[in-house]
Coordinates of C-alpha atoms in Angstrom, one line a residue:
M1 CA -72.2 2.4 2.3
T2 CA -68.4 1.6 2.4
T3 CA -65.6 3.7 1.0
N4 CA -64.9 0.8 -1.3
I5 CA -68.0 1.6 -3.2
H6 CA -66.8 5.2 -3.8
R7 CA -63.4 3.9 -5.0
E8 CA -65.3 1.6 -7.4
R9 CA -67.4 4.5 -8.6
V10 CA -64.3 6.5 -9.4
Q11 CA -62.9 3.6 -11.3
S12 CA -66.2 3.2 -13.3
L13 CA -66.0 6.8 -14.3
R14 CA -62.4 6.4 -15.4
A15 CA -63.5 3.6 -17.7
V16 CA -66.2 5.9 -19.2
M17 CA -63.7 8.8 -19.6
Q18 CA -61.3 6.5 -21.4
S19 CA -64.0 5.3 -23.9
H20 CA -64.9 9.0 -24.6
Q21 CA -61.3 10.1 -24.8
I22 CA -61.6 12.4 -21.7
D23 CA -58.5 13.2 -19.9
A24 CA -60.1 14.8 -16.8
L25 CA -63.6 15.0 -15.4
I26 CA -64.9 17.8 -13.1
I27 CA -68.0 17.2 -11.0
P28 CA -69.0 20.4 -9.2
S29 CA -71.6 20.9 -6.4
A30 CA -74.2 22.5 -8.6
D31 CA -77.4 22.1 -10.6
P32 CA -78.8 24.0 -13.6
H33 CA -79.7 26.7 -11.1
I34 CA -76.2 27.0 -9.5
S35 CA -77.8 26.3 -6.1
E36 CA -75.9 25.8 -2.9
Y37 CA -78.2 23.1 -1.7
L38 CA -79.2 20.5 -4.3
P39 CA -82.0 18.1 -5.1
I40 CA -80.6 14.5 -4.8
Y41 CA -80.7 14.1 -8.6
W42 CA -77.8 16.6 -8.9
Q43 CA -75.8 15.4 -5.9
G44 CA -73.3 13.6 -8.1
R45 CA -70.3 14.7 -6.3
E46 CA -71.5 13.3 -3.1
W47 CA -72.7 10.1 -4.8
V48 CA -69.2 9.5 -6.2
S49 CA -67.0 10.7 -3.4
G50 CA -69.0 10.1 -0.2
F51 CA -68.3 13.7 0.9
T52 CA -71.5 15.3 2.1
G53 CA -70.5 19.0 2.5
S54 CA -72.4 21.7 0.6
V55 CA -69.3 23.0 -1.1
G56 CA -66.8 20.9 -3.0
T57 CA -65.5 20.1 -6.5
L58 CA -64.4 16.6 -7.5
V59 CA -61.7 16.2 -10.1
I60 CA -60.9 12.8 -11.7
T61 CA -58.1 11.8 -14.0
Q62 CA -56.7 8.4 -14.9
D63 CA -54.1 8.6 -12.2
F64 CA -55.6 11.2 -9.7
A65 CA -58.7 12.0 -7.8
G66 CA -59.0 15.1 -5.7
L67 CA -61.8 17.0 -3.8
W68 CA -61.5 20.8 -3.4
T69 CA -63.4 22.3 -0.5
D70 CA -63.1 25.3 1.8
A71 CA -62.0 25.6 5.4
R72 CA -65.4 24.6 6.9
Y73 CA -64.8 21.0 5.7
W74 CA -61.1 20.5 6.3
V75 CA -61.8 18.3 9.3
Q76 CA -64.8 16.6 8.0
A77 CA -63.5 15.8 4.5
P78 CA -60.6 13.6 5.4
I79 CA -62.9 11.4 7.5
Q80 CA -65.3 10.9 4.7
L81 CA -62.7 10.5 2.0
E82 CA -60.7 7.8 3.9
G83 CA -60.2 4.8 1.8
T84 CA -61.7 6.3 -1.4
G85 CA -58.5 7.1 -3.0
I86 CA -59.7 10.7 -3.3
E87 CA -57.2 13.4 -2.0
L88 CA -58.4 16.5 0.0
K89 CA -57.3 19.7 -1.7
K90 CA -57.7 22.9 0.3
M91 CA -59.4 25.9 -1.2
T92 CA -57.3 28.7 0.2
Q93 CA -54.9 31.4 -0.8
G94 CA -51.6 30.0 -1.9
H95 CA -53.1 26.7 -3.1
P96 CA -54.0 26.2 -6.8
T97 CA -57.6 26.0 -7.8
F98 CA -58.8 22.9 -9.4
G99 CA -58.7 24.6 -12.8
K100 CA -55.0 25.7 -12.2
F101 CA -54.2 22.2 -11.0
L102 CA -55.4 20.7 -14.2
A103 CA -53.7 23.2 -16.3
E104 CA -50.5 22.5 -14.6
N105 CA -50.7 18.7 -14.7
L106 CA -52.5 17.9 -18.0
P107 CA -50.7 17.7 -21.4
S108 CA -51.2 20.3 -24.0
G109 CA -54.4 19.5 -26.1
A110 CA -56.0 17.5 -23.3
T111 CA -59.9 17.4 -23.0
V112 CA -61.6 18.2 -19.7
A113 CA -65.3 17.3 -19.3
I114 CA -67.9 18.9 -17.2
D115 CA -71.7 18.7 -17.5
G116 CA -72.6 22.1 -19.1
A117 CA -76.0 21.8 -17.5
V118 CA -74.4 22.5 -14.0
L119 CA -71.6 24.8 -15.1
S120 CA -72.2 28.5 -14.6
V121 CA -71.3 30.9 -17.3
S122 CA -68.8 32.7 -15.1
E123 CA -67.0 29.4 -14.1
S124 CA -66.9 28.4 -17.7
T125 CA -65.2 31.7 -18.7
T126 CA -62.7 31.2 -15.8
L127 CA -61.8 27.7 -16.8
S128 CA -61.5 28.6 -20.5
E129 CA -59.1 31.4 -19.6
I130 CA -57.0 29.1 -17.5
F131 CA -56.9 26.4 -20.1
K132 CA -56.3 28.4 -23.2
D133 CA -52.4 28.6 -22.9
K134 CA -52.2 24.8 -23.1
N135 CA -55.0 24.5 -25.6
I136 CA -57.0 22.3 -23.2
K137 CA -60.6 21.7 -24.5
L138 CA -63.4 22.1 -22.1
A139 CA -66.2 19.7 -23.2
T140 CA -69.6 20.6 -21.8
E141 CA -71.9 18.5 -24.1
S142 CA -72.7 15.5 -21.9
D143 CA -73.2 14.2 -18.4
L144 CA -70.9 11.3 -17.9
L145 CA -72.6 10.4 -14.6
Q146 CA -75.6 9.1 -16.5
S147 CA -73.4 6.2 -17.6
V148 CA -72.6 4.9 -14.1
W149 CA -75.3 6.2 -11.8
H150 CA -77.9 3.6 -12.8
E151 CA -80.2 4.3 -9.8
R152 CA -80.2 8.0 -10.0
P153 CA -83.2 9.5 -8.3
A154 CA -85.9 11.3 -10.3
L155 CA -86.2 15.1 -10.3
P156 CA -88.3 16.3 -7.3
D157 CA -92.0 16.7 -7.8
S158 CA -93.2 18.7 -4.8
P159 CA -96.3 21.0 -5.0
I160 CA -95.9 24.7 -5.6
Y161 CA -98.1 27.0 -3.5
P162 CA -98.5 30.7 -2.7
H163 CA -96.5 32.2 0.2
G164 CA -99.7 33.3 1.8
E165 CA -101.5 36.6 1.6
L166 CA -100.9 37.4 5.3
F167 CA -97.2 37.3 4.9
I168 CA -96.6 38.8 1.4
D169 CA -94.9 42.1 1.8
E170 CA -95.2 43.2 -1.8
S171 CA -97.2 42.0 -4.8
A172 CA -95.5 40.0 -7.6
T173 CA -96.7 42.7 -10.1
A174 CA -94.8 45.4 -8.1
K175 CA -91.7 43.2 -7.9
F176 CA -91.7 42.5 -11.7
A177 CA -92.1 46.3 -12.3
K178 CA -88.9 47.0 -10.3
V179 CA -87.0 44.3 -12.2
R180 CA -88.3 45.6 -15.6
A181 CA -87.1 49.1 -14.7
K182 CA -83.7 47.9 -13.9
M183 CA -83.6 45.9 -17.2
S184 CA -84.3 49.2 -19.0
E185 CA -81.4 50.9 -17.2
L186 CA -79.1 48.1 -18.4
G187 CA -80.5 48.1 -21.9
A188 CA -82.0 44.6 -21.7
D189 CA -85.1 43.5 -23.7
H190 CA -85.2 40.1 -21.9
H191 CA -84.0 38.7 -18.6
L192 CA -83.4 35.1 -17.8
I193 CA -83.4 34.1 -14.1
S194 CA -82.4 30.5 -13.1
S195 CA -81.7 31.0 -9.4
L196 CA -84.5 29.5 -7.4
D197 CA -84.7 31.9 -4.5
D198 CA -84.9 34.8 -6.9
I199 CA -87.8 33.1 -8.8
A200 CA -89.7 32.2 -5.6
W201 CA -89.3 35.8 -4.3
L202 CA -90.5 37.4 -7.5
T203 CA -93.6 35.2 -8.0
N204 CA -94.5 35.0 -4.2
L205 CA -94.6 31.2 -4.6
R206 CA -92.9 28.6 -2.5
G207 CA -92.1 24.9 -2.9
S208 CA -90.0 22.1 -1.4
D209 CA -87.9 20.7 -4.2
V210 CA -84.8 21.3 -2.1
S211 CA -84.5 20.1 1.4
F212 CA -85.0 23.0 4.0
N213 CA -85.2 25.7 1.2
P214 CA -88.8 26.6 0.2
V215 CA -88.1 26.8 -3.5
F216 CA -89.1 24.9 -6.7
L217 CA -87.2 24.0 -9.9
S218 CA -87.9 26.5 -12.6
H219 CA -86.5 29.2 -14.9
L220 CA -88.1 32.6 -15.4
L221 CA -87.9 34.6 -18.5
I222 CA -88.9 38.2 -18.3
S223 CA -89.5 40.6 -21.1
Q224 CA -90.8 44.1 -21.0
D225 CA -94.4 43.1 -21.9
C226 CA -94.6 39.5 -20.8
A227 CA -93.0 36.8 -18.6
T228 CA -92.9 33.0 -18.7
L229 CA -92.3 30.5 -15.8
F230 CA -90.7 27.3 -17.1
V231 CA -91.7 24.6 -14.6
H232 CA -93.2 21.1 -14.3
Q233 CA -96.9 22.2 -14.6
N234 CA -98.4 19.4 -12.7
K235 CA -96.8 20.9 -9.5
L236 CA -98.8 24.1 -9.7
N237 CA -102.1 24.1 -7.8
D238 CA -105.0 26.4 -8.7
A239 CA -104.0 29.0 -6.2
A240 CA -100.4 29.2 -7.6
K241 CA -101.7 29.4 -11.1
A242 CA -104.0 32.4 -10.0
V243 CA -101.0 34.2 -8.5
L244 CA -99.1 33.8 -11.8
L245 CA -102.0 34.9 -13.9
A246 CA -102.6 38.0 -11.7
A247 CA -98.9 38.9 -12.3
G248 CA -99.2 38.3 -16.1
V249 CA -96.9 35.3 -16.0
Q250 CA -97.4 32.6 -18.6
I251 CA -96.5 28.9 -17.9
D252 CA -94.4 26.6 -20.0
D253 CA -92.7 23.2 -19.5
Y254 CA -89.5 23.2 -17.5
D255 CA -87.4 21.7 -20.4
N256 CA -88.5 24.3 -22.9
V257 CA -86.4 27.2 -21.7
S258 CA -83.6 26.7 -24.2
K259 CA -86.0 26.5 -27.0
A260 CA -87.7 29.7 -25.9
L261 CA -84.5 31.6 -25.9
S262 CA -83.6 30.4 -29.4
M263 CA -86.7 32.2 -30.6
L264 CA -85.8 35.6 -29.2
S265 CA -83.9 38.6 -30.5
G266 CA -82.4 41.6 -28.9
V267 CA -80.5 41.8 -25.6
L268 CA -80.6 39.2 -22.9
L269 CA -79.7 40.0 -19.3
I270 CA -78.2 37.1 -17.2
D271 CA -76.4 36.8 -14.0
P272 CA -73.3 34.8 -15.2
A273 CA -72.9 33.2 -11.7
K274 CA -76.4 32.0 -11.7
V275 CA -77.1 30.6 -15.2
S276 CA -75.6 27.5 -16.7
V277 CA -74.0 27.3 -20.1
G278 CA -76.3 24.4 -20.9
T279 CA -79.3 26.6 -20.4
L280 CA -77.9 29.1 -22.9
K281 CA -76.9 26.5 -25.6
E282 CA -79.5 27.8 -28.0
I283 CA -79.6 31.6 -27.7
G284 CA -79.4 32.2 -31.5
G285 CA -78.9 35.9 -32.3
L286 CA -79.4 37.2 -28.8
S287 CA -76.6 39.5 -27.5
V288 CA -76.0 39.0 -23.8
V289 CA -75.3 41.5 -21.0
H290 CA -73.9 40.3 -17.6
A291 CA -75.0 41.7 -14.2
T292 CA -76.2 40.5 -10.9
N293 CA -79.8 39.6 -10.9
P294 CA -81.7 42.8 -9.9
S295 CA -84.0 40.7 -7.9
T296 CA -81.1 39.5 -5.7
V297 CA -80.5 43.0 -4.5
F298 CA -84.1 43.8 -4.1
K299 CA -85.0 40.8 -2.0
A300 CA -82.1 41.3 0.2
V301 CA -83.5 44.6 1.4
K302 CA -86.5 43.6 3.5
T303 CA -89.6 45.8 3.6
T304 CA -90.9 47.2 6.8
S305 CA -93.7 44.6 6.6
A306 CA -91.3 41.7 6.1
L307 CA -89.2 42.8 9.0
T308 CA -92.3 42.9 11.2
H309 CA -93.1 39.4 10.3
I310 CA -89.5 38.3 10.8
R311 CA -89.4 39.8 14.3
Q312 CA -92.4 37.8 15.2
A313 CA -90.8 34.6 13.8
M314 CA -87.8 35.3 16.0
R315 CA -90.0 35.5 19.0
Q316 CA -91.6 32.2 18.2
D317 CA -88.2 30.6 17.7
G318 CA -86.9 32.1 20.9
A319 CA -89.8 30.6 22.8
A320 CA -89.2 27.2 21.2
L321 CA -85.5 27.4 22.2
C322 CA -86.4 28.2 25.8
E323 CA -88.4 25.0 25.8
F324 CA -85.6 23.1 24.1
F325 CA -82.8 24.2 26.4
S326 CA -84.8 23.7 29.6
E327 CA -85.6 20.2 28.4
F328 CA -82.0 19.5 27.4
E329 CA -80.6 20.7 30.7
K330 CA -83.1 18.5 32.6
R331 CA -82.1 15.5 30.6
I332 CA -78.4 16.1 31.3
K333 CA -79.0 16.7 35.0
E334 CA -81.1 13.5 35.3
S335 CA -78.5 11.5 33.2
V336 CA -81.1 10.7 30.6
A337 CA -79.2 9.1 27.6
T338 CA -78.9 11.8 25.0
S339 CA -77.0 11.8 21.7
E340 CA -76.2 14.5 19.1
L341 CA -79.0 12.9 17.0
D342 CA -81.5 13.6 19.8
I343 CA -80.7 17.3 19.6
A344 CA -82.2 17.8 16.2
D345 CA -85.3 15.8 17.1
M346 CA -85.8 17.9 20.3
L347 CA -85.4 21.1 18.4
T348 CA -87.9 20.1 15.8
E349 CA -90.5 19.0 18.5
A350 CA -90.1 22.4 20.2
R351 CA -90.3 24.5 17.1
S352 CA -93.2 22.5 15.4
K353 CA -95.5 23.7 18.2
Q354 CA -95.0 27.3 17.1
P355 CA -97.4 29.1 14.7
H356 CA -96.5 29.0 11.1
Y357 CA -93.8 26.4 11.4
V358 CA -92.8 24.7 8.2
S359 CA -89.5 22.8 8.7
A360 CA -85.9 23.2 9.7
S361 CA -83.9 25.7 7.7
F362 CA -80.9 23.4 7.4
D363 CA -79.6 20.2 8.9
T364 CA -79.0 20.8 12.6
I365 CA -75.3 20.9 13.6
A366 CA -74.9 19.4 17.0
G367 CA -71.3 18.8 17.8
F368 CA -70.1 17.6 21.2
Q369 CA -66.5 17.9 22.2
G370 CA -64.2 17.4 19.2
N371 CA -67.2 17.1 16.7
G372 CA -67.9 20.8 17.5
A373 CA -64.6 21.6 15.6
I374 CA -66.1 20.2 12.4
V375 CA -67.6 23.4 11.2
H376 CA -70.5 21.9 9.2
Y377 CA -70.8 18.7 11.1
K378 CA -73.8 16.4 10.7
A379 CA -74.4 13.5 13.1
T380 CA -75.5 10.3 11.5
Q381 CA -76.6 6.9 12.7
A382 CA -73.2 5.6 11.7
Y383 CA -71.2 8.5 13.2
H384 CA -72.4 10.4 16.2
A385 CA -71.5 11.1 19.9
N386 CA -73.4 10.5 23.1
I387 CA -73.6 13.6 25.2
K388 CA -72.0 12.6 28.6
G389 CA -69.0 13.3 30.7
S390 CA -67.8 16.8 30.3
G391 CA -67.4 19.2 27.3
L392 CA -68.8 21.9 25.1
L393 CA -71.8 21.2 22.8
L394 CA -72.1 23.5 19.7
I395 CA -75.7 23.7 18.4
D396 CA -76.3 25.5 15.1
S397 CA -79.9 25.2 14.1
G398 CA -82.8 27.1 12.4
A399 CA -86.3 26.9 11.2
Q400 CA -88.5 28.0 8.3
Y401 CA -91.7 29.7 9.3
Y402 CA -94.2 31.3 6.9
N403 CA -93.2 34.6 8.6
G404 CA -89.5 34.2 8.6
T405 CA -86.3 32.1 8.4
T406 CA -84.2 31.6 11.5
D407 CA -80.6 30.6 12.1
I408 CA -78.9 30.6 15.5
T409 CA -75.8 29.0 17.1
R410 CA -75.4 28.7 20.9
M411 CA -73.0 26.8 23.2
A412 CA -74.1 24.4 25.9
G413 CA -71.9 23.1 28.7
V414 CA -72.0 19.5 30.0
G415 CA -70.2 18.5 33.2
D416 CA -67.1 20.4 34.2
I417 CA -66.0 23.1 31.7
S418 CA -62.4 24.1 31.8
D419 CA -61.0 27.6 32.0
D420 CA -59.4 27.0 28.5
E421 CA -62.8 26.2 27.1
K422 CA -64.4 29.2 28.8
R423 CA -61.7 31.4 27.6
D424 CA -62.4 30.4 24.0
V425 CA -66.1 31.0 24.4
T426 CA -65.5 34.4 26.0
F427 CA -63.3 35.6 23.1
V428 CA -65.8 34.4 20.5
L429 CA -68.4 36.3 22.5
K430 CA -66.2 39.4 22.5
A431 CA -65.9 39.1 18.8
H432 CA -69.7 38.7 18.4
I433 CA -70.3 41.7 20.6
A434 CA -67.8 43.9 18.7
L435 CA -69.7 43.3 15.4
A436 CA -73.1 43.6 17.1
M437 CA -72.1 47.1 18.4
A438 CA -70.8 48.3 15.0
V439 CA -71.9 51.6 13.6
Y440 CA -71.0 52.0 9.9
P441 CA -71.8 54.1 6.8
V442 CA -74.9 52.9 4.9
G443 CA -73.7 51.1 1.8
I444 CA -70.4 50.0 3.1
L445 CA -68.9 46.9 1.6
S446 CA -69.9 44.1 3.8
A447 CA -66.5 42.6 3.8
E448 CA -65.0 45.7 5.3
I449 CA -66.5 45.1 8.8
D450 CA -65.3 41.6 9.1
V451 CA -62.2 42.9 10.9
L452 CA -64.3 44.3 13.7
A453 CA -65.1 40.7 14.9
R454 CA -61.8 39.0 14.0
N455 CA -59.6 41.6 15.7
Q456 CA -60.9 40.3 19.1
L457 CA -59.4 37.0 18.2
W458 CA -56.4 38.2 16.2
Q459 CA -55.2 40.0 19.4
Q460 CA -54.9 36.6 21.0
G461 CA -53.4 34.9 18.0
L462 CA -56.6 33.2 17.1
D463 CA -58.7 33.0 14.0
Y464 CA -61.4 31.0 12.1
G465 CA -61.6 29.8 8.6
H466 CA -65.2 30.7 7.6
G467 CA -67.0 34.0 7.0
T468 CA -68.4 36.0 9.8
G469 CA -71.8 36.6 8.2
H470 CA -74.2 35.8 5.4
G471 CA -77.5 37.1 4.2
V472 CA -80.7 35.3 5.1
G473 CA -84.0 35.2 3.1
Y474 CA -87.5 35.9 4.2
F475 CA -89.1 32.4 4.3
L476 CA -86.5 31.5 1.8
N477 CA -82.9 30.2 1.7
V478 CA -81.0 30.5 5.0
H479 CA -77.9 31.5 2.8
E480 CA -78.6 34.4 0.5
G481 CA -76.6 37.3 -0.9
P482 CA -75.5 39.5 -2.1
Q483 CA -74.0 40.7 1.2
V484 CA -71.4 38.5 2.9
I485 CA -69.2 39.5 5.9
S486 CA -66.0 37.8 5.0
R487 CA -62.5 39.2 4.3
T488 CA -61.9 36.5 1.7
A489 CA -65.1 37.0 -0.3
P490 CA -64.6 38.6 -3.8
V491 CA -65.3 42.3 -3.6
L492 CA -68.3 43.1 -5.7
P493 CA -70.1 46.5 -5.9
E494 CA -73.4 45.0 -4.9
R495 CA -72.0 43.4 -1.7
T496 CA -72.9 46.4 0.5
L497 CA -74.9 46.7 3.7
Q498 CA -78.1 48.5 3.0
L499 CA -81.0 49.3 5.4
G500 CA -83.4 46.4 5.8
M501 CA -80.9 43.6 5.1
V502 CA -80.8 40.6 7.4
T503 CA -77.4 39.1 8.0
S504 CA -75.9 36.6 10.4
N505 CA -73.2 37.5 13.0
E506 CA -71.2 34.3 13.7
P507 CA -67.6 34.4 14.6
G508 CA -66.1 31.1 15.8
L509 CA -63.0 29.3 17.0
Y510 CA -62.1 25.6 16.5
R511 CA -59.7 23.3 18.3
E512 CA -59.4 20.2 16.2
G513 CA -60.2 17.0 18.2
K514 CA -61.1 19.1 21.3
W515 CA -64.0 21.6 20.8
G516 CA -65.5 24.2 18.6
V517 CA -67.1 27.5 19.5
R518 CA -69.5 29.6 17.5
L519 CA -72.0 32.2 18.6
E520 CA -74.6 33.4 16.0
N521 CA -77.5 35.9 15.9
L522 CA -79.3 37.3 13.0
V523 CA -79.2 41.0 12.8
A524 CA -81.0 43.7 10.7
T525 CA -79.4 46.8 9.3
I526 CA -81.3 49.8 10.7
P527 CA -80.6 53.5 10.8
A528 CA -78.2 54.8 13.5
H529 CA -77.9 58.5 12.8
S530 CA -77.4 61.1 10.1
T531 CA -74.7 63.8 10.1
E532 CA -73.0 66.1 7.7
Y533 CA -70.8 63.1 7.0
G534 CA -73.6 60.9 5.7
E535 CA -76.1 58.3 6.8
F536 CA -74.9 55.7 9.3
A537 CA -76.4 52.3 10.2
K538 CA -76.2 49.8 13.0
F539 CA -77.4 46.3 13.7
E540 CA -80.6 45.4 15.5
D541 CA -80.4 41.9 17.1
L542 CA -83.3 39.8 15.8
T543 CA -82.4 36.5 17.3
L544 CA -83.8 36.1 20.9
C545 CA -82.0 33.5 23.1
P546 CA -79.7 33.9 26.0
F547 CA -76.0 33.2 25.8
D548 CA -75.0 30.9 28.6
T549 CA -73.0 33.1 31.0
R550 CA -71.8 30.0 32.9
L551 CA -69.5 29.4 29.9
I552 CA -67.7 32.7 30.0
L553 CA -65.0 34.3 32.1
P554 CA -66.6 37.7 33.1
E555 CA -63.2 39.2 34.0
L556 CA -62.3 39.2 30.3
L557 CA -65.2 41.3 29.3
T558 CA -64.9 45.1 29.4
A559 CA -67.7 47.2 31.1
Q560 CA -69.1 48.1 27.7
E561 CA -69.3 44.4 26.7
K562 CA -71.0 43.5 30.0
D563 CA -73.5 46.3 29.4
W564 CA -74.2 45.0 25.9
L565 CA -74.7 41.4 27.2
N566 CA -77.0 42.5 30.0
N567 CA -79.1 44.7 27.7
Y568 CA -79.4 42.0 25.2
H569 CA -80.5 39.5 27.9
Q570 CA -83.0 42.0 29.3
K571 CA -84.4 42.3 25.7
V572 CA -84.7 38.6 25.4
H573 CA -86.4 38.3 28.8
D574 CA -88.9 41.0 28.0
E575 CA -89.7 39.8 24.5
L576 CA -90.2 36.1 25.4
L577 CA -91.6 36.1 29.0
D578 CA -95.2 36.0 27.9
L579 CA -94.6 33.3 25.3
V580 CA -93.3 30.6 27.7
D581 CA -94.5 29.0 30.9
G582 CA -93.4 26.3 33.3
D583 CA -89.8 25.0 33.1
A584 CA -89.2 27.0 29.9
K585 CA -90.1 30.3 31.7
A586 CA -88.0 29.4 34.7
W587 CA -85.1 28.7 32.4
L588 CA -85.5 32.0 30.6
I589 CA -85.6 34.0 33.8
E590 CA -82.5 32.2 35.2
R591 CA -80.4 32.5 32.0
T592 CA -81.2 36.3 31.5
Q593 CA -79.9 37.3 34.8
A594 CA -77.4 40.3 34.7
I595 CA -73.8 39.6 35.3

């Protein structure tokens, strides 16, 4: 597909806008469930612009087109937008949001269109507030993409199935009871959930409507004495129906949720960041209370049983990574032609041999040399590098197993690695270790510990544009909240670190056009100690894979940092030794030697 096609699609939308007397069109990266990763049917922003990142909002007027995205994509976006006529707009402090940009540049009384089916209640409120001083109308009644996207894919129709009795840590009935108790605290008679990970967790069902995320398209309406799952019913097998029946959940068609809401009275609880205005278009006499979905907080705190399963999934993943890295290094040593595309295939081959493997948990990021500086880089047939010569290779990958979700980033060296490259790897490792060694009060705001990692880089005048950590689901989405370790994330009371949470630790450093560095483990929040000053927690490293010590400058590490690294490698050695053999075992033993 050429960039001329994307320019033509923008022009086609402008013609439709003119016929509807629309001054500006907003196309967000969202669906009716306000998901991060979307079924193809709702990937309209990508279809129009050609930009493939997971975060981005496209704005089109008659004389302007711009894409707003965050720092992860500031290298990637200009490449993909070249020739489209679409301008990159950076989402960062000091730059206007797309809403403020429109308010500043549109005339008073203008009309801005956005499909209400994919507009969250909270974003609608924000835009309406921004637009009110200039009397700008926010039109949410229609989806203008339908007029130009003639070959739009159908909605996904994948089967829905039970998670599996062996891996279920808590019954759906118990989970519903916890949510209903919270509803009572908030004075709610009913609770609408549209976020797919919450629904999958509550019902103990899984699907594959979204690539890499084991979720299914649905809405869930909970009342104190009943619950209804709105879903395409042909997707439910008998086992899934039995799970719902046992939990007292009725089944209705996916498209009937708005009609069902119109027939209710009383107080409705919603998460305004996770429900669309289109879904709420017929709420009749219901009064609405806003709060984070109770299930979001509940599922973030893994049970003892879930953590046991997750630890085993990490061992399986670690064994697969030993096989992958030993094979990768052998190929490089023997000059076997290897590209960035081959990395994903090799990882899938190694992981698929492990028990309970389902799929990758996201598109593998394998960036060699300058491609590693593109934070969410994805190699394609049209654009990828061959791994030859000398340079750093950043590999960010993960898997879905029935017993856990994994996410890991490691660096590999090819050929001669310069001291400048090793210096960057070492300082990112120091940042990683600083966070890994943290002790903090239970319930601390997760954003408050971001500085522990960044300080190691700030001291050198270095930094990175993305967050340091995100929550991870239990055979669910690889990105889940509410916790997020990021100094730029909005401070919300539920974004605390609680015992049982699983979070990533992934500082980075990026030299545009040269190399990128990121080192990531998943960690669990576990008890540290209890004193008269309160309860304190620490991180347990769940991920099991060596850091390549050939890529660091040991003289830059303190004695404490060396101890941490050696202890971590001893743990990796002990946990994985009996799970690997042959070249993989030899690789494990060599890479876990103390420094």
